[in-house]
Amino acid sequence: MILSPGIYHCLSVWQPYAWALFNGKPIENRRWPIRYRGRLLIHASKFTREVEDIRRLIQTDMHVQVPPISQLAFGAILGVVEIYDCKWSSVPSACGWGVPNAYHWHLRNQTLLDSPIPYRGAQGIFTVRIGDAPLDDQQTALL
């Protein structure tokens, strides 16, 4: 997939969780709810301190083979997901990806870009301009 010029909402996620969102992980766990529904870019953060521990955790708990760290993208937009629901849960999700005592952002239609786009991330939801799309106040409003 190649992104068309436009304004997008984006979320930075630590690796290898960012990778997992495009490889079977249907829930993103957050401490805060999101009202927004629709397309959301996923950015892989530059954070690398706990990557190997998280990689082992995913492989052990979820039985998913995660690529070696050297094959994961960092500091780049990886793809697009669709947020279609958000619910608080005090228990783990049935699929295993949702942790207890967190908001579960339910995702679908995960699509990887043809190539990651190097980009500086930010905390929370942030706005990304692709190409020469004009900014307007409505598109940059907080979610």
Backbone as JSON, one array per atom type, in Angstrom:
{
  "sequence": "MILSPGIYHCLSVWQPYAWALFNGKPIENRRWPIRYRGRLLIHASKFTREVEDIRRLIQTDMHVQVPPISQLAFGAILGVVEIYDCKWSSVPSACGWGVPNAYHWHLRNQTLLDSPIPYRGAQGIFTVRIGDAPLDDQQTALL",
  "N": [[0.84, -1.18, 0.0], [0.47, 2.25, -0.73], [0.52, 5.44, 0.68], [-1.86, 7.95, 0.04], [-1.6, 11.49, -0.66], [-2.4, 13.5, 2.13], [-3.97, 14.28, 5.32], [-3.37, 12.63, 8.27], [-4.24, 10.75, 11.21], [-2.09, 9.54, 13.76], [-0.38, 7.0, 15.65], [2.2, 6.24, 17.88], [3.86, 3.24, 18.55], [5.54, 0.88, 20.56], [8.07, -1.31, 19.34], [8.23, -4.87, 19.57], [5.48, -4.67, 19.36], [4.25, -2.95, 17.51], [4.86, -4.21, 15.08], [3.41, -6.55, 15.56], [0.77, -5.65, 15.39], [0.22, -5.79, 12.71], [0.34, -8.39, 12.25], [-1.57, -10.17, 13.31], [-2.37, -9.16, 15.83], [-5.18, -7.91, 17.28], [-5.9, -5.93, 19.05], [-5.08, -2.9, 20.65], [-3.61, -1.92, 23.59], [-4.29, 0.58, 25.92], [-3.98, 3.24, 28.35], [-5.84, 5.15, 28.22], [-8.97, 6.2, 26.85], [-10.31, 6.26, 23.48], [-12.21, 8.24, 21.34], [-12.32, 8.53, 18.67], [-13.06, 7.02, 15.55], [-12.03, 5.13, 12.84], [-9.53, 5.39, 10.24], [-6.11, 4.97, 11.13], [-2.75, 5.76, 11.32], [0.05, 3.68, 12.03], [2.9, 4.06, 13.85], [6.17, 2.98, 14.34], [7.97, 3.26, 17.21], [11.15, 4.79, 18.16], [12.14, 3.68, 20.39], [14.1, 1.31, 22.0], [14.9, -0.08, 24.22], [13.59, -2.21, 25.68], [13.0, -4.1, 23.79], [13.88, -6.75, 23.13], [13.02, -8.21, 25.39], [10.24, -7.85, 25.19], [9.82, -9.08, 22.75], [10.45, -11.78, 23.35], [8.41, -12.25, 25.23], [6.06, -12.04, 23.64], [6.51, -14.18, 21.9], [6.54, -16.33, 23.7], [4.11, -16.12, 25.25], [2.08, -15.64, 23.33], [2.66, -17.33, 21.29], [3.75, -16.59, 18.82], [5.91, -16.16, 16.14], [8.28, -13.8, 16.17], [10.09, -11.57, 14.13], [13.73, -11.24, 14.07], [15.26, -8.55, 15.93], [16.84, -6.95, 14.29], [15.46, -6.98, 11.92], [13.22, -5.45, 12.25], [11.43, -2.4, 11.81], [12.22, 0.86, 12.99], [11.3, 4.07, 14.28], [9.55, 4.86, 12.23], [6.69, 5.07, 10.03], [4.54, 2.4, 9.73], [2.13, 1.36, 8.68], [-1.46, 1.22, 8.15], [-4.33, 1.11, 10.22], [-7.7, 0.35, 11.21], [-9.64, 1.81, 13.65], [-12.31, 0.53, 15.35], [-13.69, 0.24, 17.68], [-13.69, 0.85, 21.25], [-13.09, -0.19, 24.44], [-13.21, -0.36, 27.99], [-11.58, -2.77, 30.0], [-11.5, -5.03, 32.66], [-10.5, -7.48, 32.69], [-8.44, -9.95, 30.98], [-8.5, -10.09, 27.37], [-10.4, -12.36, 25.28], [-8.96, -13.17, 23.05], [-6.39, -12.99, 23.9], [-4.6, -10.86, 23.53], [-5.45, -8.51, 24.71], [-4.87, -6.78, 27.65], [-5.59, -6.92, 31.23], [-7.38, -4.31, 33.02], [-7.23, -2.04, 31.31], [-7.81, 0.12, 28.47], [-9.14, -1.28, 25.63], [-8.38, -0.91, 22.43], [-10.05, -1.69, 19.64], [-9.13, -3.14, 16.64], [-9.09, -3.35, 13.05], [-8.76, -4.29, 9.57], [-5.99, -4.02, 9.05], [-3.23, -2.8, 7.34], [-0.16, -3.03, 5.83], [2.3, -0.66, 4.77], [3.94, -0.37, 1.57], [6.61, 0.25, 1.91], [8.26, 1.18, 4.91], [7.85, 4.5, 6.25], [10.17, 6.78, 7.15], [9.85, 8.66, 10.1], [9.39, 11.09, 12.62], [8.14, 10.3, 15.73], [5.54, 10.87, 18.23], [4.02, 11.42, 21.46], [0.81, 10.1, 22.38], [-2.02, 10.68, 20.21], [-1.09, 11.91, 17.11], [-0.74, 14.29, 14.42], [-0.13, 13.64, 11.01], [1.21, 14.78, 8.03], [1.01, 13.86, 4.76], [2.6, 14.21, 1.73], [1.59, 17.14, -0.07], [-0.69, 18.01, 1.26], [-3.13, 20.3, 2.46], [-3.33, 21.72, 5.75], [-6.08, 21.79, 8.01], [-8.07, 23.26, 10.59], [-10.02, 21.55, 11.66], [-9.11, 18.99, 11.02], [-6.85, 18.75, 12.6], [-7.69, 18.78, 15.18], [-7.82, 17.81, 18.64], [-8.19, 14.41, 19.6]],
  "CA": [[0.0, 0.0, 0.0], [1.13, 3.55, -0.75], [-0.39, 6.46, 1.21], [-2.2, 9.11, -0.78], [-1.41, 12.74, 0.08], [-3.5, 13.81, 3.03], [-3.72, 14.46, 6.74], [-3.71, 11.38, 8.95], [-3.97, 10.61, 12.64], [-1.05, 8.53, 13.9], [-0.05, 6.55, 17.0], [3.48, 5.55, 18.03], [3.77, 2.0, 19.3], [6.84, 0.23, 20.71], [8.32, -2.58, 18.68], [7.6, -5.45, 18.39], [4.01, -4.56, 19.34], [3.85, -2.32, 16.25], [4.91, -5.3, 14.1], [2.33, -7.49, 15.87], [-0.51, -5.11, 14.93], [0.04, -6.18, 11.31], [0.57, -9.83, 12.2], [-2.53, -10.91, 14.12], [-2.78, -8.5, 17.09], [-6.36, -7.11, 16.95], [-6.19, -4.98, 20.14], [-4.01, -2.07, 21.2], [-3.9, -1.61, 24.98], [-3.92, 1.94, 26.33], [-4.53, 3.69, 29.63], [-6.81, 6.2, 27.92], [-9.93, 5.83, 25.79], [-10.31, 7.05, 22.24], [-13.54, 8.37, 20.74], [-12.14, 8.49, 17.22], [-13.25, 5.78, 14.81], [-11.58, 5.31, 11.48], [-8.16, 5.03, 9.89], [-5.06, 5.46, 12.01], [-1.42, 5.28, 10.97], [0.84, 3.11, 13.12], [4.31, 4.45, 13.81], [7.04, 2.21, 15.24], [8.82, 4.23, 17.91], [12.59, 4.53, 18.16], [12.44, 3.06, 21.68], [14.67, -0.03, 21.8], [15.43, -0.61, 25.48], [12.97, -3.46, 26.14], [12.5, -4.82, 22.62], [14.15, -8.2, 23.2], [12.13, -8.77, 26.41], [8.88, -7.88, 24.63], [9.86, -10.1, 21.7], [10.36, -13.08, 24.02], [7.08, -12.34, 25.83], [5.09, -12.33, 22.57], [6.76, -15.53, 21.4], [6.18, -17.3, 24.73], [2.7, -16.04, 25.65], [1.15, -15.64, 22.2], [3.1, -18.35, 20.33], [3.93, -15.92, 17.53], [7.32, -15.98, 15.8], [8.59, -12.4, 15.88], [11.39, -11.49, 13.45], [14.82, -10.67, 14.87], [15.22, -7.09, 16.08], [17.49, -6.32, 13.13], [14.53, -6.94, 10.79], [12.09, -4.59, 12.58], [11.61, -0.96, 11.53], [12.12, 1.77, 14.13], [11.23, 5.47, 13.87], [8.93, 4.9, 10.9], [5.28, 4.71, 9.88], [4.5, 1.06, 9.16], [0.92, 1.04, 7.96], [-2.74, 1.81, 8.52], [-5.33, 0.24, 10.84], [-8.98, 1.01, 11.45], [-10.18, 1.68, 14.99], [-13.77, 0.44, 15.24], [-14.32, 0.22, 19.0], [-12.79, 1.05, 22.38], [-13.79, -0.57, 25.67], [-12.44, -0.65, 29.2], [-11.71, -4.15, 30.44], [-10.79, -5.39, 33.89], [-10.01, -8.85, 32.5], [-7.78, -10.13, 29.67], [-9.42, -10.39, 26.26], [-10.46, -13.77, 24.88], [-7.93, -13.45, 22.05], [-5.1, -13.01, 24.57], [-3.81, -9.65, 23.32], [-5.92, -7.43, 25.57], [-4.46, -6.95, 29.05], [-6.6, -6.42, 32.17], [-7.3, -2.94, 33.53], [-6.79, -1.17, 30.22], [-8.73, 0.33, 27.36], [-8.82, -2.11, 24.48], [-8.74, -0.31, 21.14], [-10.29, -2.8, 18.73], [-8.61, -2.78, 15.32], [-9.3, -4.24, 11.91], [-8.28, -3.78, 8.28], [-4.58, -3.65, 9.16], [-2.57, -2.85, 6.04], [1.21, -2.52, 5.82], [2.77, 0.13, 3.63], [4.93, -1.07, 0.75], [7.89, 0.51, 2.58], [8.09, 2.09, 6.05], [8.18, 5.9, 6.0], [10.85, 7.35, 8.33], [9.08, 9.77, 10.63], [9.56, 11.31, 14.05], [6.89, 10.05, 16.43], [5.14, 11.73, 19.34], [3.13, 10.73, 22.38], [-0.6, 10.29, 22.09], [-2.37, 10.72, 18.79], [-0.52, 13.1, 16.49], [-1.13, 14.49, 13.03], [0.91, 13.44, 10.01], [0.86, 15.29, 6.7], [1.68, 13.14, 3.68], [2.54, 15.0, 0.51], [1.36, 18.58, 0.08], [-2.07, 18.22, 1.72], [-3.26, 21.47, 3.35], [-3.86, 21.51, 7.1], [-7.21, 22.62, 8.42], [-8.25, 23.15, 12.03], [-10.84, 20.39, 12.01], [-8.31, 17.78, 10.9], [-5.82, 18.71, 13.62], [-8.31, 18.85, 16.52], [-7.49, 16.69, 19.53], [-9.16, 13.32, 19.61]],
  "C": [[0.89, 1.24, 0.0], [0.11, 4.57, -0.25], [-0.62, 7.57, 0.21], [-1.88, 10.37, 0.02], [-2.64, 13.04, 0.93], [-3.02, 14.01, 4.44], [-4.22, 13.19, 7.44], [-3.47, 11.52, 10.45], [-3.0, 9.45, 12.78], [-0.8, 8.22, 15.37], [1.3, 5.85, 16.97], [3.29, 4.36, 18.95], [5.17, 1.39, 19.39], [6.9, -1.03, 19.86], [8.56, -3.63, 19.76], [6.07, -5.44, 18.41], [3.52, -3.92, 18.04], [3.82, -3.38, 15.14], [3.71, -6.23, 14.3], [0.97, -6.98, 15.4], [-0.81, -5.49, 13.48], [0.22, -7.69, 11.12], [-0.29, -10.56, 13.23], [-2.98, -10.26, 15.42], [-3.96, -7.57, 16.81], [-6.69, -6.03, 17.98], [-4.93, -4.21, 20.48], [-4.44, -1.67, 22.6], [-3.42, -0.21, 25.32], [-4.54, 2.25, 27.68], [-5.6, 4.75, 29.43], [-7.71, 5.76, 26.79], [-9.74, 6.7, 24.56], [-11.72, 7.05, 21.67], [-13.48, 8.23, 19.22], [-12.39, 7.08, 16.67], [-12.81, 6.05, 13.38], [-10.12, 4.92, 11.33], [-7.15, 5.71, 10.8], [-3.73, 4.88, 11.53], [-0.76, 4.71, 12.22], [2.31, 3.42, 12.86], [5.07, 3.56, 14.78], [8.02, 3.18, 15.88], [10.29, 3.85, 17.8], [13.04, 3.81, 19.42], [12.93, 1.62, 21.48], [15.06, -0.73, 23.1], [14.87, -1.97, 25.86], [12.52, -4.37, 24.99], [12.71, -6.32, 22.72], [13.26, -8.87, 24.25], [10.71, -8.89, 25.88], [8.78, -8.96, 23.55], [9.7, -11.49, 22.3], [8.97, -13.3, 24.63], [6.03, -12.71, 24.78], [5.27, -13.76, 22.08], [6.32, -16.59, 22.41], [4.68, -17.31, 25.0], [1.73, -16.2, 24.48], [1.51, -16.67, 21.13], [3.2, -17.8, 18.91], [5.43, -15.75, 17.3], [7.55, -14.53, 15.36], [9.95, -12.35, 15.19], [12.48, -10.97, 14.4], [14.74, -9.14, 14.88], [15.8, -6.38, 14.86], [16.57, -6.22, 11.92], [13.3, -6.07, 11.06], [12.43, -3.14, 12.25], [11.41, -0.16, 12.81], [12.08, 3.2, 13.61], [10.62, 5.63, 12.5], [7.45, 4.55, 10.98], [5.24, 3.38, 9.13], [3.28, 0.78, 8.3], [-0.3, 1.72, 8.55], [-3.61, 0.73, 9.16], [-6.63, 1.03, 10.92], [-9.39, 0.75, 12.89], [-11.7, 1.61, 14.85], [-14.47, 0.37, 16.59], [-13.25, 0.46, 20.05], [-13.58, 0.75, 23.64], [-12.8, -0.79, 26.8], [-12.64, -2.11, 29.54], [-10.89, -4.39, 31.7], [-10.23, -6.81, 33.81], [-9.29, -8.95, 31.15], [-8.82, -10.44, 28.59], [-9.35, -11.87, 25.91], [-9.36, -14.13, 23.89], [-6.53, -13.48, 22.66], [-4.29, -11.74, 24.46], [-4.23, -8.51, 24.24], [-5.58, -7.7, 27.03], [-5.56, -6.43, 29.97], [-6.31, -4.99, 32.61], [-6.71, -1.97, 32.52], [-7.94, -0.94, 29.26], [-8.23, -0.52, 26.21], [-9.33, -1.39, 23.23], [-8.86, -1.46, 20.15], [-9.97, -2.35, 17.3], [-8.99, -3.82, 14.27], [-8.71, -3.57, 10.67], [-6.83, -3.26, 8.36], [-3.9, -3.85, 7.81], [-1.18, -2.24, 6.14], [1.47, -1.66, 4.6], [3.76, -0.71, 2.83], [6.32, -0.93, 1.36], [7.61, 1.43, 3.76], [8.53, 3.51, 5.67], [8.88, 6.45, 7.24], [10.1, 8.6, 8.8], [9.34, 9.88, 12.13], [8.21, 11.15, 14.74], [6.62, 11.07, 17.52], [4.26, 10.9, 20.27], [1.68, 11.03, 22.03], [-0.87, 10.18, 20.6], [-1.79, 12.01, 18.22], [-0.89, 13.12, 15.01], [0.07, 14.35, 12.12], [0.39, 13.98, 8.68], [1.69, 14.51, 5.67], [1.5, 13.95, 2.41], [2.28, 16.46, 0.83], [-0.07, 18.9, 0.51], [-2.13, 19.43, 2.65], [-3.81, 21.06, 4.72], [-5.12, 22.33, 7.28], [-7.48, 22.32, 9.89], [-9.03, 21.92, 12.44], [-10.01, 19.1, 11.98], [-7.26, 17.66, 12.01], [-6.37, 18.77, 15.04], [-7.92, 17.62, 17.33], [-8.59, 15.66, 19.47], [-9.55, 13.03, 21.03]]
}
